[in-house]
Each structure stands twice: as structure tokens, then as C-alpha cells.
Amino acid sequence: MTSVLDSSATEVAEQSDTVSDDASIVATDASNRPAHGTPAGEYLWLDPHKLKRAPNRDEKPANADHDASIARFGNFVPLIVVRTDEGEYEVHDGWNRTVSLRKTDHMASCVVLPSDASKDEIEREKERIARQYNTGAHRFDQSAKDRYDAAKQMLDLGVPIKEATKLLVGMPQKQVSAVKKIAKAPSVEKAHREHKLDLFQSLRAAEEFGDDPDAIAELEAAAANGRFEHHLQRMLDLRAERAAAEQAAEEARAFEEQAKAAYDAQVADLTGRGYIVLDDTDVPADYPALVGLVTASGEPATEDDITTPGNYAVRLVPLFVAYDNDNEIITPDLIDFDTREDTSLYPVEGMYHWEDVIAKPDWVRHYYCLDLEAENLALVEPVDVEADSPVIDDDEDEDPAAAAARRAAAEEQRRLAEEQHQRAAQEAADKLRRATQLNALVRSATKVRREFIREHLFSGRKSVPDGSWELIGKVMQHPSMLTRLAAGYLVDSLGGAVPNSPQNKGQGARDNHGALRALLRTAAALEAEMQPSDREADTWRRVSSFHGEWLNYLETALDYQSAPIEKHYTGELTQDEVIAAEYGETTATNDPGEAGDVSDLTDLDTAGPQQSGSADAELAEPGHPDIELGDTEDTHGDSQANPDFTL
């Protein structure tokens, strides 16, 4: 008998990701081909109770019609049985028929194949798996578990992925590769075998989280609601945020250590020369600052006028100094601070990207004179108060009871003002947190949506889906959308798989290609309108009718599953409902469906790690401690307005 697994008898076409129909055709070597009429095995009647179950697929659920047919006629299709070296009979194909036969008095109709003694145990197991998989594949649809088990059993035998792909005809190589990775994560494997995650969901879960039961349980729940990709992206983004926070904390600790070392060096230098170094930030009122003094000639006093260091106290104020990679100082006007908030931006020509700036700690010395006479310095003359300006003494001739009442009223007013301030601060913090949460959801949803568009709309497609021309026509009514800068970038990002010219010269092919290119421009324009850049993730505050139209198109034409934040664009969910769905929080607002509640806030202040935790810190050029980093002009933003388009 010639086995389909015998490499000298069979040749299967090479394949990479998929097996074509032609590749599944086996070309048999004529020299090893059995002669016509050669027995391939025996046909025997066997007692089903004496049959042994070989490793096989799970028993199917009870089927009354199947049992009734077996009870009446026995098994029309013979079982495939292999006689072992010990003389037992193993059922390699037809175990569910065997189970039904055991409920009757019928004997089992069997084709008995001999165990090939010329092959070792591994080769015989490979033959068994291939026979079970391929016969099952041709008779009825196999479940995901059946396919997984066949591939895993092959891999457990040590069969290389390419060989397993040839033996399991019709199973793409990428599926066998996925099984190999999934098998390393038991919790993922369990979810797949229980049909809670499909093969490629399981692969993503195993690649990203390994054998993490909590993470896999989250993904199972998300998959059950049709939100696997969106929830996975949120989990990845949250993990990246935590990693960034940990890195920022580590950088802050290192920076603080550098700052302390620089501080200690300054203190040692100052005290060694006789100066008094102030430890706290509150300078006594009777210590006049050097910058507010004049010399005997009336000129402003400077460090050059210090004669005796012991007559001065010094306060050290933290300062950040920016350097480039060559250790050259960079002044703040040469740093493009937009790149700090969105590191994907290119800096304005001639300016530095934030990631190319090295901030080092330094300390500015603020001097205070303790003995003006000894230093021959004087305070700047105060401006005289006009003679007709009355000086009011609130307590003059005031009745003690009235004074007490006035002070009590003032204290009550102060208390109420403090309470109001605290409420306002809490409201601002809540709004900022809410804006940060919504922005994070927008970013995650955008990543998933754009990957979906690349894969399902512009990868390998030769024509546009139904409804595309209607959408294209509506966008063409707003040409500014098509020409904005972000749309140009997104054409390349979304349509990398769309050829620049049709692959067929026929008129129909050229028309389809033109439609596909038009749809690509339309999709890029709509995506740029929704989120021009990672920094501008505030789609929730400027929802337009185009957003809903675009998402409805994706859902209808491509079965896209929208995230909760995207359902806010279509008007299905309010902001509160989105936050409740994603974060499990409820927030009382006057009108939760309106973006105006937090429209004046962004999460830019929380977009990236700060260089230091010091509130007094400045970034400046040495010698100019008054230079602070303020807001800079947004040279990257899109100057076009975002009207609420009406379709």
C-alpha cells in the first residue's frame, strides 16, 4: 500500500500563505503506483464494542435522526480502522458512527488498514492525523477546534510548519504558524478551543498578552460583543501609557538626581566663598533682593558690586538648560514645541524636534543683601503717594462689637470664596479627566478603523462597494476637505496597496481603478476631517454629519463594528454613555449629549511626560533666568475651519 504521506510517492505543490486548488492535486510517482486491483486493506465486520478509539475529534452532540438511521441500516459508510501491532483495532475515522452502533445489535462495517511496520511511530501518527483531517475536510465543514487540533498534533510531533501545511491540505501556512504561537499560551488555547476567540483573535491575544488569564478574559468578553479589535487596541494603548508613565517616572528620578548633584555643587561653591544659602523658598521680607538695589552712583546693582560674600544670602532657583547632541546650548526660540505634544510631526525648518533636545538641570542664583550700609548699596526710592490720596484706617474709632462683626463677616466671605474655589478646581479637574478619557478613546478607535480601512477597503480590491459613489459625490461638494494637508498624508497611509495604474487595460478595469482612486481620496479626506493628527484627537467635540455618514458607510458596506466613541459620532450614544461603556463611570451633566461640557479643554497637558516635577523650573539660556517657555505659534495645524457639514 502506498501512503499519501510517503514523500517518494507524493509531491505537493509548495505554498506560502494559502494552498491553491492546483496545489492540492497530488501527482503520484508512477513507479510506486499500486497496480489496478491491488488490495489496499481488508473489509471486515467488527464488534463496535471491541473497537478502540484512536486520537480523534470530540464526540458530536447526540443526533436522534443519525441514531435512528444507524439502528435501521447499520453504517453504510465503512469505518476506517487500523490494526495495531498488538492486534487491536483503532478507529481512525468514524468514531461517532461507532458510538451510535454501540446502541444497536449491528456489527460495524469496517475497512481495516494494516499498520505499516516499515514506518516509525511518528510517521504513522502523521499519517493518522492527515487521514482524519483530510477525510473530514471533504465530508463536512470542520470546526475551528478540529482544524486547530490537527495542526497542533502535527506540530507536537515535531513536524515543520511547511510540511504540516502540505499534509493538512487546504490549511494555509499562516494558520499553522498561528497554532504554534497559540499553543504556548494555555489560556488563549482554551478560549479558542471553546470557540470564544477565533484563530486570528487568539493569535493577536497570544502575541500581545501571552498566557495572561485576566487579559484573555477581557478579550473574550469583548469578542462576545463584537468589539475585539477596539478593546484590544484600548488595552494596548493603556499598556503603552503605563509604560510611558513608568519611563517618565524613571527619567524624572534620574533628572532629580542630576539636579541634586548640581545643587550640592553650587551650595559647596557658595558656602566655601562665604555666602549664606537659603534652604527654603520663602525669603524673609527684610532681605532685599540684589536686583532691587542701586549703587552709590544710582546704577542698578549687579553681582560685580558684591564685595563681601558674608553680607549676602543666596537662593537657588531651578533652571533647565537645553543642549543639542553636540552639547551646544539651544535657546528656546529654536525649539519646535509642537513636536513635544505630537512627536510624529516634523519640526519647522531650522528648529529642533523636542526629542532631539537634551534638558539638563542647573540652578540660578538669586542674591539678597543682609547689610546695605556695609555694601554701600541702597533700595530703589519708592514712588511717592499723591498727597490727596487718603489713607484709610479701618479700625480708627471703630466700635469693638462692630469690628468683631466686620471681621466675622470677612471670615465668612473668605470661607465661602475658598469653597467656591475648591468646587471650581474640582469641576475643572473632572472636565480635564473627561476630555483626556474621550481623547484616548478617539485615538484608539482611529487606529482600529484605519487598519480596517487598509485591510478591507483598499487591499486587493478591484472595484468599489455599493454606496461609494454617493459618498464620493457628497465629499466633492467640499473641495477644501480633499486638499487639506492631513488628507494628503492619509492617501499614502491608507492606500499603500492601491496601484497607481490599472492592472488590466480593459475599459471596465480602468473605470474600476479610477473609482477606487476616487474612493481613496474620499476616505483620506473624511479621516483627516475626523482626526487630522494624533494631537487633534478631539473628534467628540466637533462631530459633524459627515462623521456619521462615513461610519454608516463602513458598517453597511464592510460590516465594520464601531466602537462606543464612534457611536457618539453617529448620534447613537451620548458622551456619558460612551464613558460608562468604556470606563464603567457615570457622570451627571446638564446635557450629556453635547460636547460643550468640556469643549474648552484638551488633554495636551497630559499628552507626554514632563521633564521635571518642579513647578518653579524654567527652560532658559544660562544667564537669562527670566526666559520662560510660553505658548508657541501652532505652525503645524490646519488653518481651515471644520464646519458642521450637512449632507
XYZ file of C-alpha atoms in Angstrom:
647
model
C 0.000 0.000 0.000
C 1.290 3.446 -0.863
C 0.648 6.149 1.732
C -0.227 9.662 0.762
C 2.436 10.659 3.283
C 5.250 8.804 1.521
C 7.487 11.525 0.114
C 8.655 9.195 -2.660
C 5.090 8.628 -3.745
C 3.622 12.095 -3.494
C 4.557 15.610 -4.339
C 2.537 18.558 -3.073
C 2.985 21.979 -4.638
C 4.877 24.489 -2.485
C 2.765 27.207 -0.926
C 3.257 30.206 1.356
C 0.133 31.619 2.953
C -2.553 29.761 1.041
C -2.984 26.486 -0.809
C -4.459 26.896 -4.273
C -6.760 24.374 -5.888
C -3.948 23.244 -8.175
C -1.589 22.851 -5.227
C -3.955 20.373 -3.589
C -3.720 17.943 -6.510
C -1.308 15.110 -5.748
C 0.933 13.902 -8.536
C 1.771 10.247 -7.927
C 5.077 8.705 -8.916
C 4.160 6.045 -11.469
C 6.960 3.763 -10.290
C 5.329 3.418 -6.859
C 1.754 3.431 -8.017
C -0.143 0.271 -6.965
C -1.396 -1.932 -9.749
C -5.060 -1.971 -10.557
C -6.831 -4.414 -8.264
C -4.135 -4.486 -5.583
C -5.761 -4.902 -2.137
C -5.405 -1.781 -0.023
C -6.757 -3.414 3.103
C -9.458 -5.739 4.382
C -13.199 -5.386 4.611
C -14.350 -6.858 7.928
C -17.321 -6.955 10.230
C -16.162 -5.946 13.692
C -17.878 -5.668 17.060
C -18.202 -1.905 17.766
C -17.766 -2.582 21.491
C -14.305 -4.017 20.841
C -13.101 -1.092 18.758
C -10.598 1.277 20.303
C -10.801 4.976 19.799
C -7.666 6.453 18.274
C -6.910 10.128 18.997
C -9.762 11.773 17.194
C -12.088 14.691 17.220
C -14.527 15.105 20.093
C -17.803 13.236 20.049
C -20.564 15.161 18.377
C -23.778 16.021 20.243
C -26.425 13.304 20.210
C -28.415 13.213 16.976
C -31.651 11.242 17.122
C -32.016 11.014 13.325
C -28.462 9.735 12.958
C -29.010 7.131 15.690
C -32.292 6.025 14.080
C -30.636 5.566 10.687
C -27.797 3.519 12.183
C -30.291 1.447 14.179
C -32.259 0.616 10.998
C -29.491 0.078 8.452
C -26.178 -0.040 10.276
C -23.349 2.056 8.884
C -23.450 2.403 5.101
C -20.083 4.193 5.056
C -17.440 1.838 6.466
C -15.309 2.874 9.382
C -11.615 3.280 8.659
C -9.798 1.109 11.155
C -6.107 0.374 11.620
C -4.903 -2.920 13.107
C -2.190 -2.167 15.676
C 0.907 -4.231 16.363
C -0.873 -5.550 19.469
C -3.759 -6.857 17.378
C -6.257 -4.198 18.449
C -8.443 -2.231 16.069
C -8.222 1.563 16.268
C -10.910 3.697 14.683
C -9.197 6.440 12.722
C -12.314 7.704 11.008
C -15.929 7.212 12.046
C -15.929 7.278 15.819
C -19.343 8.952 16.031
C -20.796 6.139 13.885
C -19.131 3.728 16.301
C -20.880 5.392 19.252
C -24.255 5.029 17.501
C -23.524 1.393 16.555
C -22.869 0.544 20.196
C -26.506 1.407 20.905
C -27.644 -1.340 18.477
C -27.026 -5.014 17.758
C -25.321 -4.260 14.448
C -21.759 -5.189 13.701
C -19.597 -2.419 12.324
C -18.755 -2.389 8.635
C -15.027 -1.587 8.546
C -12.182 -1.104 6.136
C -9.148 -2.351 8.024
C -5.763 -0.976 7.093
C -2.611 -2.650 8.317
C -0.148 -0.763 10.477
C 2.861 -0.030 8.299
C 5.719 -1.685 10.160
C 8.231 -0.030 7.863
C 7.433 3.354 9.419
C 8.253 4.588 12.864
C 5.620 5.755 15.319
C 5.944 9.426 14.344
C 5.394 8.663 10.661
C 2.337 6.554 11.478
C 0.948 9.367 13.647
C 1.471 11.851 10.833
C -0.437 9.525 8.541
C -3.283 9.192 11.048
C -3.651 12.941 11.552
C -3.541 13.640 7.820
C -6.113 10.924 7.089
C -8.514 12.152 9.764
C -8.142 15.794 8.821
C -8.425 15.386 5.066
C -11.330 12.912 5.050
C -13.216 15.123 7.478
C -12.481 18.225 5.437
C -14.065 16.721 2.335
C -17.200 15.374 4.009
C -18.388 18.303 6.095
C -17.253 21.630 7.468
C -14.751 21.157 10.230
C -14.946 23.319 13.314
C -12.181 25.697 14.302
C -11.311 23.276 17.096
C -10.956 20.365 14.638
C -8.573 22.341 12.459
C -6.630 23.602 15.459
C -6.251 20.115 16.922
C -5.000 18.674 13.642
C -2.344 21.361 13.263
C -1.315 21.175 16.918
C -0.950 17.402 16.829
C 1.297 17.716 13.791
C 3.402 20.357 15.500
C 3.588 18.321 18.707
C 5.156 15.535 16.657
C 7.846 17.963 15.586
C 6.566 18.286 12.028
C 7.860 21.535 10.443
C 5.240 24.140 9.578
C 5.729 23.817 5.816
C 5.417 20.033 5.916
C 2.334 20.236 8.131
C 0.784 22.636 5.629
C 1.338 20.121 2.821
C -0.147 17.270 4.819
C -3.175 19.260 6.010
C -4.353 20.129 2.529
C -6.226 23.413 2.379
C -4.892 24.793 5.659
C -2.807 27.920 4.937
C 0.687 28.104 6.336
C -0.174 31.220 8.318
C -2.871 29.258 10.161
C -0.413 26.533 11.146
C 2.026 29.239 12.269
C -0.738 30.793 14.355
C -1.464 27.459 16.039
C 2.200 27.143 17.017
C 2.100 30.506 18.813
C -1.304 29.969 20.407
C -0.252 26.610 21.839
C 2.325 28.404 24.003
C -0.447 30.262 25.882
C -2.818 27.781 27.589
C -5.446 30.390 28.489
C -5.593 31.543 24.859
C -5.700 27.971 23.589
C -8.602 27.233 25.926
C -10.515 30.291 24.664
C -10.014 29.183 21.067
C -10.991 25.560 21.680
C -14.150 26.792 23.414
C -14.941 28.967 20.372
C -14.671 32.198 22.376
C -11.903 33.586 20.157
C -11.331 32.775 16.512
C -7.893 31.722 15.293
C -6.532 35.144 14.476
C -8.082 36.788 17.513
C -6.322 34.090 19.521
C -3.086 34.812 17.688
C -3.286 38.529 18.481
C -4.088 37.750 22.110
C -1.166 35.333 22.421
C 1.257 37.717 20.729
C 0.297 40.693 22.863
C -0.511 39.164 26.258
C 0.819 35.611 26.286
C -0.729 33.433 28.976
C -2.411 36.237 30.935
C -5.817 34.884 32.063
C -7.175 38.293 33.094
C -6.319 39.910 29.763
C -7.699 36.945 27.825
C -10.950 37.069 29.814
C -11.317 40.749 28.881
C -10.800 39.933 25.221
C -13.280 37.050 25.375
C -15.947 39.416 26.706
C -15.111 41.998 24.036
C -15.265 39.373 21.275
C -18.680 38.254 22.500
C -19.909 41.827 21.939
C -18.220 42.180 18.537
C -15.655 44.659 19.882
C -12.494 42.551 19.974
C -10.300 44.817 17.819
C -11.382 48.009 19.569
C -10.921 46.580 23.048
C -7.561 45.070 22.142
C -6.367 48.454 20.897
C -7.544 50.127 24.105
C -5.655 47.551 26.161
C -2.518 48.117 24.095
C -2.841 51.889 24.395
C -3.345 51.688 28.155
C -0.316 49.431 28.458
C 1.723 51.881 26.401
C 0.512 54.739 28.612
C 1.563 52.851 31.734
C 4.945 52.066 30.211
C 5.384 55.709 29.217
C 4.447 56.819 32.727
C 6.941 54.395 34.238
C 9.636 55.585 31.855
C 8.784 59.198 32.629
C 8.989 58.469 36.355
C 12.366 56.823 35.890
C 13.589 59.762 33.803
C 12.258 62.148 36.448
C 14.133 60.275 39.167
C 17.331 60.416 37.140
C 16.753 64.092 36.440
C 16.175 64.823 40.123
C 19.419 63.066 40.955
C 21.238 65.232 38.419
C 19.521 68.327 39.789
C 20.516 67.444 43.364
C 24.103 66.855 42.321
C 24.163 70.239 40.580
C 22.537 71.864 43.623
C 25.047 70.329 46.031
C 27.898 71.530 43.836
C 26.517 75.084 43.847
C 25.994 75.034 47.628
C 29.543 73.816 48.179
C 30.891 76.598 45.967
C 28.787 79.324 47.610
C 29.385 78.303 51.216
C 33.059 77.877 50.504
C 33.207 81.522 49.440
C 31.275 82.720 52.494
C 27.707 83.089 51.183
C 24.662 82.047 53.221
C 22.500 79.619 51.235
C 18.754 79.771 51.936
C 17.242 76.306 52.259
C 13.589 77.251 51.821
C 11.905 79.161 49.036
C 10.418 81.844 51.294
C 12.873 84.716 51.548
C 12.458 86.906 54.679
C 10.940 90.297 53.880
C 13.902 92.149 55.385
C 16.281 90.583 52.858
C 16.256 92.993 49.898
C 16.999 91.371 46.547
C 20.132 92.492 44.733
C 18.104 93.192 41.600
C 16.155 95.856 43.551
C 19.209 97.737 44.813
C 21.278 100.606 43.431
C 24.872 101.617 43.969
C 26.023 104.936 45.405
C 26.069 106.327 41.875
C 22.431 105.280 41.326
C 23.212 102.448 38.912
C 21.386 99.089 39.295
C 23.427 96.709 41.438
C 24.847 93.537 39.882
C 26.944 90.582 41.033
C 30.046 92.625 40.210
C 29.138 95.004 43.067
C 29.362 92.272 45.701
C 32.375 92.974 47.922
C 31.863 90.691 50.922
C 30.051 87.347 50.305
C 29.254 87.073 54.011
C 26.896 90.036 53.631
C 24.671 88.098 51.201
C 22.216 85.230 51.253
C 21.599 83.218 48.087
C 18.510 81.380 46.961
C 18.987 78.751 44.216
C 16.144 78.572 41.666
C 15.915 75.501 39.388
C 16.556 76.006 35.703
C 16.549 73.699 32.689
C 19.175 74.298 30.055
C 18.619 72.820 26.587
C 21.502 71.234 24.699
C 21.828 69.503 21.346
C 23.693 66.257 20.713
C 26.957 68.196 20.372
C 26.455 69.645 23.863
C 25.780 73.080 22.407
C 23.213 75.270 24.170
C 19.858 75.688 22.398
C 17.794 78.789 23.056
C 14.022 78.275 23.488
C 13.174 80.095 20.268
C 14.912 77.311 18.310
C 12.764 74.507 19.758
C 9.553 73.486 17.982
C 7.335 72.817 20.978
C 4.538 71.387 18.824
C 6.733 68.309 18.422
C 6.606 67.799 22.179
C 2.848 67.248 22.046
C 2.920 65.245 18.797
C 6.272 63.565 18.276
C 5.230 62.349 14.798
C 5.414 65.917 13.469
C 8.413 67.200 11.598
C 9.897 70.329 13.183
C 9.659 73.643 11.401
C 12.671 74.090 9.171
C 15.622 75.413 11.148
C 14.148 74.372 14.509
C 14.820 71.414 16.782
C 12.471 68.493 17.356
C 11.668 68.079 21.052
C 13.144 64.571 21.067
C 16.468 65.983 19.830
C 16.703 68.342 22.801
C 18.646 67.284 25.890
C 17.452 69.110 29.003
C 19.943 69.310 31.843
C 19.330 70.771 35.302
C 21.022 73.920 36.523
C 20.418 76.482 39.249
C 20.113 80.264 39.008
C 21.472 82.316 41.908
C 19.207 84.992 43.393
C 21.201 87.247 45.754
C 19.825 89.068 48.833
C 21.814 91.715 50.703
C 21.993 91.439 54.521
C 23.931 94.670 55.191
C 23.188 97.549 52.809
C 25.459 100.007 54.610
C 28.475 97.704 54.542
C 27.937 97.040 50.850
C 27.327 100.730 50.095
C 24.005 99.895 48.424
C 20.542 101.385 48.761
C 16.966 100.471 47.989
C 15.379 101.953 44.926
C 13.435 105.053 46.027
C 9.712 104.202 46.282
C 7.196 106.202 44.296
C 5.595 108.903 46.461
C 1.899 108.507 47.153
C -0.060 111.518 45.940
C -0.860 113.943 48.726
C -4.582 113.869 48.032
C -4.770 110.076 48.286
C -6.493 109.401 51.613
C -5.033 106.831 53.975
C -7.867 104.861 55.468
C -7.570 103.222 58.843
C -10.474 100.793 59.060
C -10.057 100.388 62.823
C -9.925 104.093 63.706
C -12.625 104.907 66.286
C -14.479 101.675 65.359
C -16.805 100.178 67.956
C -15.319 96.835 69.172
C -18.595 94.999 68.549
C -18.830 96.383 65.031
C -15.198 95.463 64.408
C -15.851 91.905 65.571
C -18.901 91.660 63.317
C -16.913 93.017 60.389
C -14.122 90.507 60.958
C -16.646 87.650 61.255
C -18.318 88.706 58.013
C -14.938 88.914 56.300
C -14.021 85.432 57.564
C -17.335 84.013 56.329
C -16.793 85.651 52.953
C -13.276 84.176 52.813
C -14.626 80.715 53.693
C -17.312 80.880 51.012
C -14.770 82.058 48.455
C -12.472 79.152 49.370
C -15.315 76.650 48.988
C -16.221 78.135 45.623
C -12.583 77.951 44.548
C -12.364 74.284 45.575
C -15.562 73.447 43.696
C -14.298 75.213 40.597
C -10.959 73.403 40.835
C -12.711 70.031 41.187
C -15.004 70.770 38.241
C -12.008 71.755 36.125
C -10.174 68.566 37.130
C -13.233 66.444 36.298
C -13.617 68.117 32.917
C -9.942 67.638 32.115
C -10.107 63.975 33.112
C -13.228 63.537 30.985
C -11.577 65.214 27.997
C -8.483 63.055 28.445
C -10.608 59.896 28.532
C -12.554 60.838 25.410
C -9.405 61.797 23.527
C -7.832 58.444 24.419
C -10.906 56.623 23.107
C -10.770 58.618 19.868
C -7.115 57.715 19.325
C -7.719 54.009 19.928
C -10.785 53.876 17.683
C -8.975 55.734 14.906
C -6.123 53.198 14.881
C -8.543 50.281 14.583
C -10.727 51.992 11.976
C -7.818 52.967 9.734
C -6.294 49.491 9.905
C -9.712 48.092 8.990
C -9.920 50.505 6.029
C -6.468 49.484 4.796
C -7.267 45.793 5.001
C -10.896 45.637 3.904
C -11.383 48.634 1.623
C -8.064 49.105 -0.166
C -6.225 45.785 -0.002
C -6.723 43.641 -3.102
C -9.998 45.292 -4.070
C -10.691 45.833 -7.768
C -13.990 47.724 -7.504
C -15.757 49.946 -5.002
C -18.589 48.751 -2.704
C -22.189 49.810 -3.148
C -22.866 53.330 -1.921
C -19.361 54.565 -2.702
C -20.258 56.971 -5.483
C -22.903 58.649 -3.352
C -20.285 59.268 -0.663
C -17.702 60.472 -3.184
C -20.185 62.938 -4.649
C -21.024 64.421 -1.258
C -17.375 64.943 -0.326
C -16.650 66.574 -3.694
C -19.057 69.340 -2.724
C -16.424 70.379 -0.148
C -13.148 70.583 -2.144
C -11.247 72.044 0.812
C -11.569 68.662 2.525
C -9.747 66.966 -0.339
C -6.841 69.412 -0.370
C -6.041 69.733 3.321
C -2.541 68.676 4.318
C -3.550 65.752 6.536
C -5.642 64.238 3.726
C -2.575 64.079 1.501
C -0.639 62.142 4.118
C -3.526 59.745 4.672
C -3.793 58.887 0.974
C -0.384 57.225 1.229
C -1.114 55.705 4.628
C -4.481 54.175 3.739
C -3.925 53.314 0.091
C -0.495 51.756 0.006
C -1.981 48.628 -1.601
C -3.843 50.541 -4.338
C -1.820 50.517 -7.581
C -1.157 53.785 -9.361
C -2.479 52.383 -12.639
C -4.950 49.626 -13.561
C -3.527 46.139 -13.973
C -5.848 45.467 -16.894
C -6.107 47.665 -19.981
C -9.811 46.995 -20.478
C -12.210 49.915 -20.128
C -14.046 48.274 -17.249
C -10.816 47.733 -15.328
C -9.767 51.344 -15.932
C -13.137 52.627 -14.721
C -12.981 50.472 -11.593
C -9.456 51.619 -10.857
C -10.476 55.253 -11.251
C -13.374 54.720 -8.872
C -11.046 53.078 -6.359
C -8.624 56.017 -6.504
C -11.523 58.445 -6.071
C -12.760 56.476 -3.070
C -9.248 56.522 -1.600
C -9.133 60.330 -1.835
C -12.594 60.498 -0.287
C -11.664 58.179 2.578
C -8.486 60.157 3.276
C -10.455 63.419 3.318
C -13.026 62.016 5.735
C -10.383 60.547 8.030
C -8.484 63.843 8.019
C -11.701 65.644 8.913
C -12.282 63.274 11.823
C -8.742 63.257 13.226
C -6.107 65.284 11.329
C -3.288 64.187 13.656
C -2.681 62.246 16.838
C -2.602 65.556 18.693
C -6.023 66.599 17.444
C -7.957 63.691 18.954
C -10.984 65.775 19.882
C -13.444 64.488 17.299
C -16.079 64.110 20.019
C -16.285 67.892 20.492
C -16.758 68.760 16.803
C -18.963 65.988 15.489
C -20.314 66.686 12.008
C -22.862 64.881 9.894
C -20.005 63.630 7.706
C -18.665 61.549 10.589
C -21.903 59.615 10.902
C -22.212 59.238 7.135
C -18.697 57.785 6.884
C -19.211 55.307 9.729
C -22.602 54.225 8.399
C -20.935 53.543 5.040
C -18.228 51.392 6.661
C -20.797 49.471 8.712
C -23.153 48.890 5.785
C -20.646 48.182 3.014
C -17.954 46.354 5.002
C -19.602 45.160 8.248
C -17.353 47.390 10.328
C -18.023 47.205 14.082
C -17.999 50.727 15.520
C -16.532 51.476 18.931
C -18.731 53.233 21.520
C -16.962 56.566 20.877
C -17.772 56.198 17.171
C -21.411 55.572 18.031
C -21.303 59.041 19.584
C -20.400 60.421 16.131
C -23.490 58.754 14.687
C -25.709 60.013 17.498
C -26.383 56.566 18.964
C -24.603 57.234 22.280
C -24.063 60.315 24.415
C -20.687 61.181 25.909
C -21.834 59.884 29.294
C -22.936 56.594 27.744
C -19.586 56.249 25.980
C -17.637 56.799 29.202
C -19.932 54.413 31.080
C -19.415 51.740 28.411
C -15.633 52.096 28.328
C -14.728 53.079 31.878
C -17.736 51.953 33.876
C -18.265 55.519 35.112
C -21.397 57.653 35.253
C -21.225 61.412 35.077
C -24.080 63.824 35.680
C -24.097 66.680 33.187
C -26.676 69.214 32.128
C -26.743 67.828 28.610
C -24.542 64.779 28.279
C -25.114 64.574 24.576
C -23.421 67.880 23.897
C -19.681 68.287 23.549
C -19.801 71.770 25.010
C -19.431 70.468 28.555
C -15.690 70.095 28.055
C -15.132 71.815 24.742
C -12.739 74.306 26.290
C -10.385 71.589 27.481
C -7.852 69.298 25.867
C -5.555 66.719 27.303
C -2.427 68.257 25.810
C -1.037 68.881 29.280
C -1.149 65.169 29.932
C -0.062 64.045 26.489
C 3.557 63.373 27.401
C 5.905 63.095 30.348
C 7.173 66.317 31.830
C 10.884 66.941 32.038
C 10.689 67.602 35.748
C 8.233 67.737 38.576
C 9.371 71.149 39.800
C 6.739 73.827 39.459
C 9.394 76.561 39.577
C 11.502 75.046 36.829
C 12.264 77.063 33.721
C 13.911 76.193 30.432
C 16.230 79.007 29.529
C 19.619 80.002 28.333
C 22.143 80.371 31.197
C 22.389 83.959 32.285
C 18.776 84.658 31.325
C 16.660 83.137 34.100
C 13.705 85.274 33.100
C 13.278 83.436 29.807
C 10.404 81.013 30.228
C 8.755 78.646 27.834
C 5.417 80.030 26.805
C 2.890 79.076 24.174
C 4.288 78.992 20.694
C 2.530 79.528 17.422
C 0.979 76.376 16.010
C 2.816 76.076 12.730
C 1.574 72.546 12.071
C -2.152 73.000 12.488
C -4.627 73.136 9.663
C -5.910 76.657 9.233
C -9.113 75.502 7.599
C -12.276 75.606 9.625
C -14.208 72.493 10.491
C -17.794 73.324 9.546
C -20.657 71.094 10.515
C -21.217 69.717 7.058
C -24.749 68.981 6.006
C -25.311 66.103 3.648
